mmCIF file of C-alpha atoms in Angstrom:
data_model
loop_
_atom_site.group_PDB
_atom_site.id
_atom_site.type_symbol
_atom_site.label_atom_id
_atom_site.label_comp_id
_atom_site.label_asym_id
_atom_site.label_seq_id
_atom_site.Cartn_x
_atom_site.Cartn_y
_atom_site.Cartn_z
ATOM 1 C CA MET A 1 -0.460 0.180 0.236
ATOM 2 C CA ARG A 2 1.853 3.405 -1.300
ATOM 3 C CA ARG A 3 0.561 7.325 -0.406
ATOM 4 C CA ILE A 4 0.125 8.709 -3.801
ATOM 5 C CA PHE A 5 2.974 11.148 -4.450
ATOM 6 C CA ALA A 6 4.511 12.777 -7.983
ATOM 7 C CA LEU A 7 4.469 16.319 -9.580
ATOM 8 C CA LEU A 8 4.200 16.899 -13.227
ATOM 9 C CA SER A 9 4.642 20.260 -15.299
ATOM 10 C CA LEU A 10 2.842 20.620 -18.160
ATOM 11 C CA PRO A 11 3.905 23.318 -21.013
ATOM 12 C CA TRP A 12 1.207 25.669 -22.407
ATOM 13 C CA PHE A 13 0.283 27.050 -25.380
ATOM 14 C CA LEU A 14 -1.335 30.541 -26.290
ATOM 15 C CA LEU A 15 -4.692 30.980 -28.439
ATOM 16 C CA GLU A 16 -6.524 33.701 -27.364
ATOM 17 C CA ILE A 17 -9.944 34.268 -27.614
ATOM 18 C CA GLY A 18 -13.264 35.406 -26.274
ATOM 19 C CA ALA A 19 -15.730 34.563 -23.454
ATOM 20 C CA ARG A 20 -17.965 33.620 -25.701
ATOM 21 C CA ALA A 21 -20.332 32.539 -22.043
ATOM 22 C CA ASP A 22 -23.612 31.849 -24.254
ATOM 23 C CA SER A 23 -21.876 28.744 -25.867
ATOM 24 C CA THR A 24 -20.064 27.552 -23.517
ATOM 25 C CA PRO A 25 -20.993 23.831 -22.870
ATOM 26 C CA GLN A 26 -21.396 22.663 -19.045
ATOM 27 C CA PRO A 27 -20.548 19.899 -17.002
ATOM 28 C CA LYS A 28 -22.756 17.734 -15.276
ATOM 29 C CA VAL A 29 -20.498 18.157 -12.117
ATOM 30 C CA PRO A 30 -18.000 21.433 -11.637
ATOM 31 C CA ILE A 31 -14.930 20.656 -12.653
ATOM 32 C CA PRO A 32 -11.177 23.154 -11.246
ATOM 33 C CA GLU A 33 -12.210 24.873 -15.184
ATOM 34 C CA SER A 34 -15.968 25.538 -14.404
ATOM 35 C CA GLY A 35 -16.308 29.452 -14.251
ATOM 36 C CA TYR A 36 -17.897 32.503 -14.155
ATOM 37 C CA LEU A 37 -16.941 36.074 -15.744
ATOM 38 C CA SER A 38 -19.159 39.385 -14.949
ATOM 39 C CA ALA A 39 -17.881 42.728 -16.482
ATOM 40 C CA HIS A 40 -16.158 42.839 -12.688
ATOM 41 C CA GLU A 41 -15.124 40.072 -10.832
ATOM 42 C CA TYR A 42 -13.794 35.778 -12.239
ATOM 43 C CA THR A 43 -15.861 33.676 -9.939
ATOM 44 C CA ASN A 44 -14.746 29.449 -10.006
ATOM 45 C CA ALA A 45 -17.409 27.173 -8.706
ATOM 46 C CA TYR A 46 -15.095 24.041 -8.223
ATOM 47 C CA PHE A 47 -12.772 25.921 -5.336
ATOM 48 C CA GLY A 48 -15.153 28.787 -4.374
ATOM 49 C CA PHE A 49 -13.239 31.328 -4.684
ATOM 50 C CA THR A 50 -14.019 35.482 -6.134
ATOM 51 C CA ILE A 51 -11.383 37.743 -7.330
ATOM 52 C CA GLN A 52 -11.988 41.197 -8.647
ATOM 53 C CA LEU A 53 -10.747 41.908 -12.365
ATOM 54 C CA PRO A 54 -8.419 44.767 -13.500
ATOM 55 C CA LYS A 55 -10.355 47.897 -14.048
ATOM 56 C CA SER A 56 -7.648 49.878 -15.367
ATOM 57 C CA GLY A 57 -5.782 48.859 -18.348
ATOM 58 C CA THR A 58 -7.636 47.195 -21.491
ATOM 59 C CA PHE A 59 -7.590 43.549 -20.625
ATOM 60 C CA GLN A 60 -8.168 40.795 -22.768
ATOM 61 C CA ILE A 61 -9.067 36.689 -21.942
ATOM 62 C CA ARG A 62 -6.464 34.982 -23.276
ATOM 63 C CA ASP A 63 -6.278 30.893 -23.098
ATOM 64 C CA PHE A 64 -3.189 28.958 -22.414
ATOM 65 C CA SER A 65 -5.042 25.878 -21.939
ATOM 66 C CA GLN A 66 -3.709 22.721 -23.085
ATOM 67 C CA LYS A 67 -5.343 19.292 -24.245
ATOM 68 C CA ASN A 68 -3.935 16.443 -23.066
ATOM 69 C CA ASN A 69 -4.311 13.132 -21.273
ATOM 70 C CA THR A 70 -3.622 13.808 -17.953
ATOM 71 C CA ARG A 71 -5.205 16.002 -16.710
ATOM 72 C CA ILE A 72 -2.502 17.655 -13.649
ATOM 73 C CA GLN A 73 -2.164 21.396 -14.278
ATOM 74 C CA HIS A 74 -5.759 22.967 -15.012
ATOM 75 C CA PHE A 75 -5.697 26.164 -16.444
ATOM 76 C CA LEU A 76 -8.379 28.605 -15.431
ATOM 77 C CA LEU A 77 -8.139 32.548 -16.832
ATOM 78 C CA SER A 78 -5.691 34.374 -18.519
ATOM 79 C CA GLN A 79 -5.869 37.919 -19.064
ATOM 80 C CA SER A 80 -3.531 40.534 -20.634
ATOM 81 C CA SER A 81 -3.022 44.062 -21.770
ATOM 82 C CA ALA A 82 -0.453 44.775 -24.543
ATOM 83 C CA LYS A 83 -1.185 49.033 -24.834
ATOM 84 C CA LYS A 84 1.842 50.331 -23.631
ATOM 85 C CA ASP A 85 2.960 48.404 -21.091
ATOM 86 C CA PHE A 86 2.414 44.843 -21.162
ATOM 87 C CA VAL A 87 1.195 42.816 -18.316
ATOM 88 C CA GLU A 88 -0.396 39.889 -17.788
ATOM 89 C CA TRP A 89 -1.581 37.487 -15.081
ATOM 90 C CA SER A 90 -2.990 33.708 -14.748
ATOM 91 C CA ILE A 91 -4.747 31.524 -12.571
ATOM 92 C CA THR A 92 -3.626 27.659 -12.668
ATOM 93 C CA ALA A 93 -4.815 25.038 -10.313
ATOM 94 C CA THR A 94 -1.901 22.032 -10.550
ATOM 95 C CA GLN A 95 -3.106 19.071 -8.393
ATOM 96 C CA VAL A 96 -0.443 17.407 -6.187
ATOM 97 C CA PHE A 97 0.152 14.301 -4.505
ATOM 98 C CA LYS A 98 2.390 15.487 -1.690
ATOM 99 C CA ASP A 99 1.390 17.974 1.426
ATOM 100 C CA PRO A 100 -0.519 20.924 -0.742
ATOM 101 C CA ASP A 101 0.775 23.923 1.535
ATOM 102 C CA GLN A 102 4.505 22.511 1.461
ATOM 103 C CA GLU A 103 3.377 22.554 -2.611
ATOM 104 C CA ALA A 104 2.072 25.573 -2.539
ATOM 105 C CA GLU A 105 5.393 27.427 -1.063
ATOM 106 C CA LYS A 106 7.496 25.784 -3.562
ATOM 107 C CA ALA A 107 5.829 26.352 -6.492
ATOM 108 C CA VAL A 108 6.315 30.529 -5.397
ATOM 109 C CA ILE A 109 9.627 30.258 -5.822
ATOM 110 C CA PHE A 110 11.090 32.076 -9.210
ATOM 111 C CA ARG A 111 13.911 29.810 -10.028
ATOM 112 C CA ASP A 112 15.606 31.716 -13.139
ATOM 113 C CA ALA A 113 16.299 34.756 -10.488
ATOM 114 C CA LEU A 114 19.337 35.552 -9.236
ATOM 115 C CA LYS A 115 18.320 37.995 -6.457
ATOM 116 C CA GLN A 116 14.650 37.119 -4.119
ATOM 117 C CA ASP A 117 13.683 36.755 -0.913
ATOM 118 C CA GLY A 118 12.409 32.841 0.392
ATOM 119 C CA PRO A 119 8.569 32.628 -0.168
ATOM 120 C CA GLN A 120 6.300 34.743 2.432
ATOM 121 C CA ALA A 121 3.459 33.627 4.646
ATOM 122 C CA LEU A 122 -0.079 35.702 4.929
ATOM 123 C CA SER A 123 -3.151 35.521 5.132
ATOM 124 C CA ILE A 124 -5.470 35.741 2.123
ATOM 125 C CA GLY A 125 -9.313 34.867 2.440
ATOM 126 C CA ARG A 126 -9.135 32.372 6.276
ATOM 127 C CA ARG A 127 -6.234 30.774 4.201
ATOM 128 C CA LEU A 128 -2.459 30.054 4.158
ATOM 129 C CA PHE A 129 -0.901 31.549 1.151
ATOM 130 C CA TRP A 130 2.779 32.148 0.105
ATOM 131 C CA LYS A 131 4.593 34.820 -1.876
ATOM 132 C CA SER A 132 7.118 35.772 -3.763
ATOM 133 C CA GLU A 133 8.299 38.749 -6.030
ATOM 134 C CA THR A 134 10.814 39.997 -7.580
ATOM 135 C CA GLU A 135 11.824 42.157 -9.777
ATOM 136 C CA LYS A 136 14.023 43.023 -12.763
ATOM 137 C CA THR A 137 16.136 45.913 -13.777
ATOM 138 C CA ASP A 138 18.044 45.243 -16.526
ATOM 139 C CA THR A 139 14.775 46.130 -18.587
ATOM 140 C CA LYS A 140 12.676 49.229 -19.817
ATOM 141 C CA PRO A 141 10.025 50.139 -17.708
ATOM 142 C CA LYS A 142 11.108 47.451 -15.509
ATOM 143 C CA LEU A 143 9.509 44.177 -14.881
ATOM 144 C CA TYR A 144 7.552 43.282 -11.811
ATOM 145 C CA GLN A 145 6.357 39.411 -10.564
ATOM 146 C CA MET A 146 4.644 37.758 -8.406
ATOM 147 C CA ARG A 147 2.985 34.579 -7.819
ATOM 148 C CA TYR A 148 0.921 34.073 -4.786
ATOM 149 C CA ALA A 149 -0.093 30.278 -3.820
ATOM 150 C CA THR A 150 -2.629 28.754 -1.805
ATOM 151 C CA GLY A 151 -3.169 24.586 -1.219
ATOM 152 C CA LEU A 152 -6.249 23.920 -1.339
ATOM 153 C CA GLY A 153 -8.251 20.287 -2.124
ATOM 154 C CA GLY A 154 -5.262 18.354 -2.790
ATOM 155 C CA PHE A 155 -4.597 21.146 -5.566
ATOM 156 C CA VAL A 156 -2.471 24.253 -5.189
ATOM 157 C CA LEU A 157 -4.458 26.862 -6.840
ATOM 158 C CA GLN A 158 -1.266 29.976 -8.234
ATOM 159 C CA PHE A 159 -1.594 33.572 -9.437
ATOM 160 C CA SER A 160 0.558 34.826 -11.235
ATOM 161 C CA VAL A 161 1.373 38.595 -12.463
ATOM 162 C CA TYR A 162 3.671 39.625 -14.767
ATOM 163 C CA SER A 163 4.033 43.348 -15.525
ATOM 164 C CA TYR A 164 6.260 46.212 -17.078
ATOM 165 C CA SER A 165 3.136 48.603 -15.119
ATOM 166 C CA ALA A 166 4.150 49.403 -11.447
ATOM 167 C CA LYS A 167 0.001 50.870 -11.018
ATOM 168 C CA LEU A 168 -1.712 47.745 -12.309
ATOM 169 C CA LYS A 169 0.418 45.499 -10.708
ATOM 170 C CA GLU A 170 -0.004 46.848 -7.224
ATOM 171 C CA GLU A 171 -4.185 46.829 -8.792
ATOM 172 C CA LEU A 172 -3.349 42.569 -9.290
ATOM 173 C CA ARG A 173 -1.923 42.585 -5.851
ATOM 174 C CA GLN A 174 -4.697 44.247 -4.474
ATOM 175 C CA ASN A 175 -7.066 42.056 -5.754
ATOM 176 C CA ILE A 176 -4.973 39.272 -5.065
ATOM 177 C CA GLU A 177 -5.044 39.879 -1.531
ATOM 178 C CA SER A 178 -8.964 40.295 -1.385
ATOM 179 C CA ILE A 179 -9.561 37.293 -2.589
ATOM 180 C CA LYS A 180 -13.145 35.933 -1.053
ATOM 181 C CA PHE A 181 -13.144 32.410 -0.596
ATOM 182 C CA PHE A 182 -16.786 30.216 -0.449
ATOM 183 C CA ASP A 183 -18.788 26.895 0.314
ATOM 184 C CA PRO A 184 -18.625 26.303 -3.455
ATOM 185 C CA ALA A 185 -22.241 24.234 -2.942
ATOM 186 C CA ASN A 186 -23.637 28.181 -1.986
ATOM 187 C CA ILE A 187 -22.077 29.437 -5.969
ATOM 188 C CA GLN A 188 -25.647 30.734 -7.225
ATOM 189 C CA GLN A 189 -25.860 32.722 -4.421
ATOM 190 C CA GLU A 190 -22.325 34.502 -4.895
ATOM 191 C CA LEU A 191 -22.645 35.090 -8.035
ATOM 192 C CA ALA A 192 -22.892 38.511 -9.788
ATOM 193 C CA LYS A 193 -26.329 39.567 -11.779
ATOM 194 C CA ASP A 194 -24.032 39.532 -14.957
ATOM 195 C CA ALA A 195 -22.138 36.843 -14.592
ATOM 196 C CA GLN A 196 -22.036 33.996 -17.336
ATOM 197 C CA PRO A 197 -19.841 30.552 -17.457
ATOM 198 C CA TYR A 198 -16.582 30.395 -18.869
ATOM 199 C CA LEU A 199 -14.722 27.305 -19.399
ATOM 200 C CA PRO A 200 -11.393 27.534 -21.579
ATOM 201 C CA GLU A 201 -11.002 25.819 -24.634
ATOM 202 C CA ALA A 202 -9.663 22.821 -23.453
ATOM 203 C CA ALA A 203 -11.963 21.744 -21.247
ATOM 204 C CA ARG A 204 -14.500 22.100 -23.922
ATOM 205 C CA TRP A 205 -12.639 19.766 -26.267
ATOM 206 C CA TRP A 206 -13.100 17.323 -23.213
ATOM 207 C CA LEU A 207 -16.725 17.739 -22.791
ATOM 208 C CA THR A 208 -17.862 18.037 -26.088
ATOM 209 C CA ASN A 209 -14.896 14.658 -26.897
ATOM 210 C CA ALA A 210 -16.504 12.583 -23.383
ATOM 211 C CA PRO A 211 -18.350 9.499 -24.587
ATOM 212 C CA GLN A 212 -22.142 10.979 -24.428
ATOM 213 C CA LEU A 213 -23.386 7.833 -21.673
ATOM 214 C CA ASP A 214 -27.057 7.403 -19.893
ATOM 215 C CA LEU A 215 -27.496 5.433 -17.006
ATOM 216 C CA ALA A 216 -31.457 4.861 -17.260
ATOM 217 C CA LYS A 217 -30.807 3.101 -20.726
ATOM 218 C CA LEU A 218 -28.511 0.691 -19.245
ATOM 219 C CA ASP A 219 -29.328 -2.797 -18.469
ATOM 220 C CA THR A 220 -30.404 -3.392 -14.951
ATOM 221 C CA GLY A 221 -28.673 -7.286 -15.174
ATOM 222 C CA THR A 222 -30.408 -10.202 -13.194
ATOM 223 C CA LEU A 223 -30.109 -12.542 -10.930
ATOM 224 C CA PHE A 224 -29.816 -16.422 -11.207
ATOM 225 C CA GLY A 225 -29.339 -16.895 -7.053
ATOM 226 C CA THR A 226 -26.610 -15.482 -5.915
ATOM 227 C CA LYS A 227 -25.107 -14.593 -9.149
ATOM 228 C CA TYR A 228 -25.699 -11.083 -10.725
ATOM 229 C CA VAL A 229 -25.372 -10.742 -14.307
ATOM 230 C CA ASN A 230 -25.407 -8.137 -16.597
ATOM 231 C CA PRO A 231 -24.966 -8.927 -20.321
ATOM 232 C CA SER A 232 -24.462 -5.432 -21.253
ATOM 233 C CA LEU A 233 -21.352 -4.964 -19.377
ATOM 234 C CA GLY A 234 -20.734 -8.448 -20.314
ATOM 235 C CA PHE A 235 -19.456 -8.742 -16.657
ATOM 236 C CA SER A 236 -20.882 -11.176 -13.679
ATOM 237 C CA TYR A 237 -20.059 -11.178 -10.265
ATOM 238 C CA SER A 238 -21.285 -14.630 -7.620
ATOM 239 C CA PHE A 239 -22.802 -12.382 -4.044
ATOM 240 C CA PRO A 240 -21.847 -14.810 -1.089
ATOM 241 C CA ASN A 241 -24.200 -16.855 -0.016
ATOM 242 C CA ALA A 242 -27.094 -16.579 2.332
ATOM 243 C CA TRP A 243 -27.059 -13.123 2.203
ATOM 244 C CA ARG A 244 -29.953 -11.172 1.286
ATOM 245 C CA ILE A 245 -29.415 -10.384 -2.835
ATOM 246 C CA ALA A 246 -31.306 -8.049 -5.009
ATOM 247 C CA LEU A 247 -31.718 -5.946 -7.999
ATOM 248 C CA GLY A 248 -31.002 -2.017 -7.068
ATOM 249 C CA ASP A 249 -30.243 -0.554 -3.516
ATOM 250 C CA PRO A 250 -32.281 -3.103 -0.780
ATOM 251 C CA GLY A 251 -31.622 0.262 1.711
ATOM 252 C CA ASP A 252 -31.687 -1.625 4.827
ATOM 253 C CA PRO A 253 -30.894 1.525 7.409
ATOM 254 C CA LYS A 254 -28.426 -0.949 9.354
ATOM 255 C CA SER A 255 -25.953 -0.481 6.174
ATOM 256 C CA HIS A 256 -25.569 3.094 5.804
ATOM 257 C CA LEU A 257 -22.958 4.482 8.429
ATOM 258 C CA ASP A 258 -22.577 8.076 9.257
ATOM 259 C CA ALA A 259 -24.265 10.013 5.884
ATOM 260 C CA HIS A 260 -24.944 6.568 4.174
ATOM 261 C CA SER A 261 -28.386 7.443 5.708
ATOM 262 C CA GLU A 262 -28.863 9.672 3.002
ATOM 263 C CA PRO A 263 -29.487 8.144 -0.133
ATOM 264 C CA LEU A 264 -26.539 8.414 -2.877
ATOM 265 C CA GLY A 265 -28.676 11.214 -5.070
ATOM 266 C CA ALA A 266 -28.604 13.394 -2.305
ATOM 267 C CA ARG A 267 -25.008 14.370 -2.201
ATOM 268 C CA GLN A 268 -24.028 16.379 -5.544
ATOM 269 C CA GLY A 269 -22.398 14.366 -8.755
ATOM 270 C CA PHE A 270 -24.700 11.626 -7.228
ATOM 271 C CA SER A 271 -27.991 12.061 -8.916
ATOM 272 C CA ALA A 272 -29.749 8.859 -11.140
ATOM 273 C CA GLU A 273 -27.917 10.482 -14.319
ATOM 274 C CA CYS A 274 -25.061 10.261 -12.866
ATOM 275 C CA ILE A 275 -24.498 6.709 -11.148
ATOM 276 C CA ARG A 276 -26.961 3.825 -10.680
ATOM 277 C CA VAL A 277 -27.084 0.924 -8.343
ATOM 278 C CA LEU A 278 -27.534 -2.194 -10.000
ATOM 279 C CA ALA A 279 -27.145 -4.764 -7.613
ATOM 280 C CA SER A 280 -26.493 -5.377 -3.742
ATOM 281 C CA ALA A 281 -26.405 -8.026 -0.730
ATOM 282 C CA VAL A 282 -27.112 -7.725 2.732
ATOM 283 C CA GLN A 283 -25.849 -10.194 5.318
ATOM 284 C CA ASP A 284 -28.435 -10.432 8.246
ATOM 285 C CA SER A 285 -26.635 -10.750 11.581
ATOM 286 C CA GLY A 286 -29.038 -13.286 12.608
ATOM 287 C CA ASP A 287 -29.582 -12.078 16.328
ATOM 288 C CA GLY A 288 -30.688 -8.272 15.290
ATOM 289 C CA LYS A 289 -28.758 -6.763 18.350
ATOM 290 C CA SER A 290 -25.052 -6.039 16.047
ATOM 291 C CA GLY A 291 -26.035 -2.422 14.817
ATOM 292 C CA PHE A 292 -24.512 -3.474 11.677
ATOM 293 C CA ASN A 293 -25.007 -5.468 8.271
ATOM 294 C CA PRO A 294 -22.401 -6.262 6.296
ATOM 295 C CA ARG A 295 -23.375 -5.176 2.753
ATOM 296 C CA ILE A 296 -21.942 -5.629 -1.104
ATOM 297 C CA VAL A 297 -24.077 -2.392 -4.012
ATOM 298 C CA ILE A 298 -22.055 -3.020 -7.723
ATOM 299 C CA ALA A 299 -22.594 0.177 -8.985
ATOM 300 C CA ALA A 300 -22.561 2.122 -12.543
ATOM 301 C CA ALA A 301 -21.470 5.328 -13.042
ATOM 302 C CA ASP A 302 -20.623 7.960 -15.357
ATOM 303 C CA PRO A 303 -16.997 9.711 -15.604
ATOM 304 C CA ALA A 304 -18.515 12.888 -17.183
ATOM 305 C CA CYS A 305 -19.818 13.718 -13.607
ATOM 306 C CA TYR A 306 -16.809 13.306 -11.445
ATOM 307 C CA VAL A 307 -13.491 13.554 -14.193
ATOM 308 C CA PRO A 308 -14.905 15.104 -16.982
ATOM 309 C CA GLY A 309 -11.366 14.979 -19.996
ATOM 310 C CA GLU A 310 -9.185 12.384 -17.542
ATOM 311 C CA LYS A 311 -8.074 9.379 -19.098
ATOM 312 C CA PHE A 312 -8.505 5.739 -17.554
ATOM 313 C CA PRO A 313 -4.980 4.590 -16.911
ATOM 314 C CA GLU A 314 -4.055 2.050 -19.640
ATOM 315 C CA SER A 315 -1.912 -0.116 -17.816
ATOM 316 C CA THR A 316 -0.278 -0.458 -14.297
ATOM 317 C CA LEU A 317 3.163 0.153 -15.242
ATOM 318 C CA ASP A 318 2.000 3.931 -16.128
ATOM 319 C CA ARG A 319 2.456 5.129 -12.718
ATOM 320 C CA THR A 320 2.163 9.200 -13.342
ATOM 321 C CA ALA A 321 -1.275 8.311 -14.405
ATOM 322 C CA LEU A 322 -2.581 5.982 -11.552
ATOM 323 C CA GLN A 323 -1.144 8.362 -9.193
ATOM 324 C CA SER A 324 -3.131 11.276 -10.791
ATOM 325 C CA PHE A 325 -6.138 8.939 -11.182
ATOM 326 C CA GLY A 326 -6.547 7.436 -8.155
ATOM 327 C CA ALA A 327 -6.032 11.034 -6.481
ATOM 328 C CA ASP A 328 -9.104 11.982 -8.139
ATOM 329 C CA LEU A 329 -11.186 9.217 -7.098
ATOM 330 C CA ILE A 330 -10.614 10.195 -3.353
ATOM 331 C CA ARG A 331 -10.848 13.811 -3.950
ATOM 332 C CA THR A 332 -13.983 12.621 -5.514
ATOM 333 C CA PHE A 333 -15.805 9.778 -3.115
ATOM 334 C CA ALA A 334 -13.736 9.811 0.560
ATOM 335 C CA GLY A 335 -16.170 11.885 3.000
ATOM 336 C CA SER A 336 -19.495 9.844 0.281
ATOM 337 C CA PRO A 337 -21.887 6.742 1.056
ATOM 338 C CA LEU A 338 -18.824 5.303 -1.286
ATOM 339 C CA MET A 339 -16.059 5.825 0.710
ATOM 340 C CA GLY A 340 -14.578 6.946 4.338
ATOM 341 C CA ARG A 341 -13.471 10.084 5.249
ATOM 342 C CA THR A 342 -9.989 8.402 6.612
ATOM 343 C CA ALA A 343 -9.362 7.442 2.174
ATOM 344 C CA ASN A 344 -5.805 8.102 1.698
ATOM 345 C CA ALA A 345 -4.195 4.864 -0.497
ATOM 346 C CA VAL A 346 -4.305 3.340 -3.832
ATOM 347 C CA ARG A 347 -3.735 -0.164 -4.809
ATOM 348 C CA ALA A 348 -4.089 -1.166 -8.348
ATOM 349 C CA ALA A 349 -4.349 -4.419 -10.199
ATOM 350 C CA GLU A 350 -5.356 -6.135 -13.568
ATOM 351 C CA ILE A 351 -8.066 -9.063 -13.276
ATOM 352 C CA GLY A 352 -9.499 -10.386 -16.298
ATOM 353 C CA ASN A 353 -7.256 -8.132 -18.231
ATOM 354 C CA HIS A 354 -8.946 -5.011 -16.662
ATOM 355 C CA LEU A 355 -7.335 -3.087 -14.188
ATOM 356 C CA PHE A 356 -9.459 -2.529 -11.019
ATOM 357 C CA PHE A 357 -8.580 0.830 -8.632
ATOM 358 C CA GLU A 358 -9.105 -0.587 -4.543
ATOM 359 C CA ILE A 359 -9.389 2.673 -2.031
ATOM 360 C CA PRO A 360 -8.811 1.017 1.563
ATOM 361 C CA SER A 361 -11.043 3.258 4.109
ATOM 362 C CA SER A 362 -13.359 3.453 7.111
ATOM 363 C CA THR A 363 -16.229 4.853 8.935
ATOM 364 C CA SER A 364 -17.962 4.312 12.258
ATOM 365 C CA ALA A 365 -21.242 3.261 12.868
ATOM 366 C CA PRO A 366 -23.258 3.460 16.188
ATOM 367 C CA ILE A 367 -23.643 0.233 18.101
ATOM 368 C CA VAL A 368 -27.218 -0.386 19.278
ATOM 369 C CA GLY A 369 -27.986 -0.229 22.349
ATOM 370 C CA SER A 370 -24.992 2.058 23.447
ATOM 371 C CA ALA A 371 -23.387 5.342 22.883
ATOM 372 C CA LEU A 372 -20.232 4.104 21.345
ATOM 373 C CA ARG A 373 -19.424 3.487 17.866
ATOM 374 C CA ARG A 374 -17.968 0.599 16.094
ATOM 375 C CA LYS A 375 -15.382 0.573 13.482
ATOM 376 C CA ILE A 376 -17.040 -0.380 9.931
ATOM 377 C CA HIS A 377 -13.920 -1.363 7.414
ATOM 378 C CA MET A 378 -14.949 -0.075 3.307
ATOM 379 C CA LEU A 379 -13.164 -1.116 -0.059
ATOM 380 C CA PHE A 380 -13.709 0.745 -2.557
ATOM 381 C CA VAL A 381 -13.088 -1.022 -6.086
ATOM 382 C CA LEU A 382 -13.698 0.652 -9.897
ATOM 383 C CA THR A 383 -13.396 -0.643 -12.965
ATOM 384 C CA THR A 384 -13.938 0.824 -16.554
ATOM 385 C CA ILE A 385 -16.508 -1.548 -18.936
ATOM 386 C CA ARG A 386 -17.875 0.187 -22.169
ATOM 387 C CA ASN A 387 -17.306 3.586 -20.819
ATOM 388 C CA TYR A 388 -19.192 2.933 -17.751
ATOM 389 C CA TRP A 389 -17.396 3.053 -14.275
ATOM 390 C CA VAL A 390 -18.640 0.166 -12.649
ATOM 391 C CA ILE A 391 -17.573 0.211 -8.673
ATOM 392 C CA TRP A 392 -18.405 -2.241 -5.682
ATOM 393 C CA LEU A 393 -18.639 -0.700 -1.878
ATOM 394 C CA LEU A 394 -18.195 -3.446 0.366
ATOM 395 C CA GLU A 395 -18.433 -2.794 3.575
ATOM 396 C CA SER A 396 -18.812 -4.745 7.259
ATOM 397 C CA ASP A 397 -16.561 -4.358 10.701
ATOM 398 C CA THR A 398 -13.660 -7.291 10.316
ATOM 399 C CA GLU A 399 -11.346 -6.365 7.926
ATOM 400 C CA SER A 400 -9.530 -9.347 6.786
ATOM 401 C CA GLU A 401 -11.966 -10.890 3.152
ATOM 402 C CA LEU A 402 -12.776 -7.482 1.526
ATOM 403 C CA GLY A 403 -10.601 -7.856 -0.959
ATOM 404 C CA ASN A 404 -10.747 -10.901 -1.991
ATOM 405 C CA ARG A 405 -14.631 -10.851 -2.172
ATOM 406 C CA VAL A 406 -14.122 -9.378 -6.296
ATOM 407 C CA LYS A 407 -11.085 -10.735 -6.829
ATOM 408 C CA THR A 408 -12.549 -14.116 -6.540
ATOM 409 C CA SER A 409 -16.174 -13.350 -7.825
ATOM 410 C CA ILE A 410 -15.924 -11.513 -10.730
ATOM 411 C CA SER A 411 -15.871 -12.849 -14.658
ATOM 412 C CA PHE A 412 -16.429 -10.931 -17.611
ATOM 413 C CA ASP A 413 -17.242 -12.117 -20.840
ATOM 414 C CA SER A 414 -14.618 -12.536 -23.619
ATOM 415 C CA GLY A 415 -15.857 -9.705 -25.377
ATOM 416 C CA SER A 416 -15.997 -7.498 -23.232
ATOM 417 C CA ARG A 417 -12.761 -4.585 -22.952
ATOM 418 C CA PRO A 418 -11.857 -1.942 -20.508
ATOM 419 C CA GLY A 419 -13.643 1.039 -22.183
ATOM 420 C CA LYS A 420 -15.359 -1.039 -25.437
#
């Protein structure tokens, strides 16, 4: 079991575009690039922040986003003003696999600067930011550069300024140091009246080219005794003997933990168009006093709801892709009905020529008749079949056999290939 770690920098390419807000396709759930532009501010729906746009100068939107299969660096917004003294500022978010605050401190260092002070810590919007700035006096006019960065949810959010104008540099400094953060769930309350959706060109491309899936039309599958068979997805799974098995979710209240008592659809990204329970099984405790019944749930999900544009890794040898995808899964599902908040490690293995991700975690459930809680072990297992994600959730108050239940009980049709 390894913790996820890595950092990959990606080159940027330049493309000038207008906002074209009226034709912007929108993802089913917010992605890092999900933003809104008004005449005076930019708001990001994924990270939950608003920043004022510069009032001085004549600025235009510039798009440095790049279409790539490793969505580690995300371009959010950039503006430049070419009149008189050139000024450019940008916002990016980079996925990191080590401590985000430490990576943020490193991100603001100017590697090519001959003389600079160390990064300065400061508070912006009640968040820890790191800041560095430098001046180049061998140019006329003088060149000012500033970088601000903060760790936020597995990303380093960075604001960069490149300016030949001291006045605009100070205005941008004030805007950055006045950023307002908010709960992304309250995005509609934070938008300006004239705000329009904005997505960089690469994000548009990912959304346009993503497979168009319809979970409502997906075959639910069939039960033959303890064996679940899904011909449309080309796999079968054998549930344990003597368990109570059903198509869909039996909704056993004793099998739901903490927030699990709410239906999947109550959480953003867990609506019927994003995820659908295909089959499930519950092991009855027998005496009715244990307070928890182990369960197994099989679900199908639309990847576009969770990691639009992210390519499913093709091999266990592609370590960078495994780390990036595993981190996305944890960030997406940790604390949801499918994964405990303790999730921090990912295992990858091949079963029947299919790449599987396994993420162990834990939560707790109340003990009947007591104020105490018992530890519940959870195992989230995911693979891709014919562009759908197929997910297994295994929960038990004993950890011993969770991992073996998928490996020894699943089989694939010969025509069932990953992503096909």
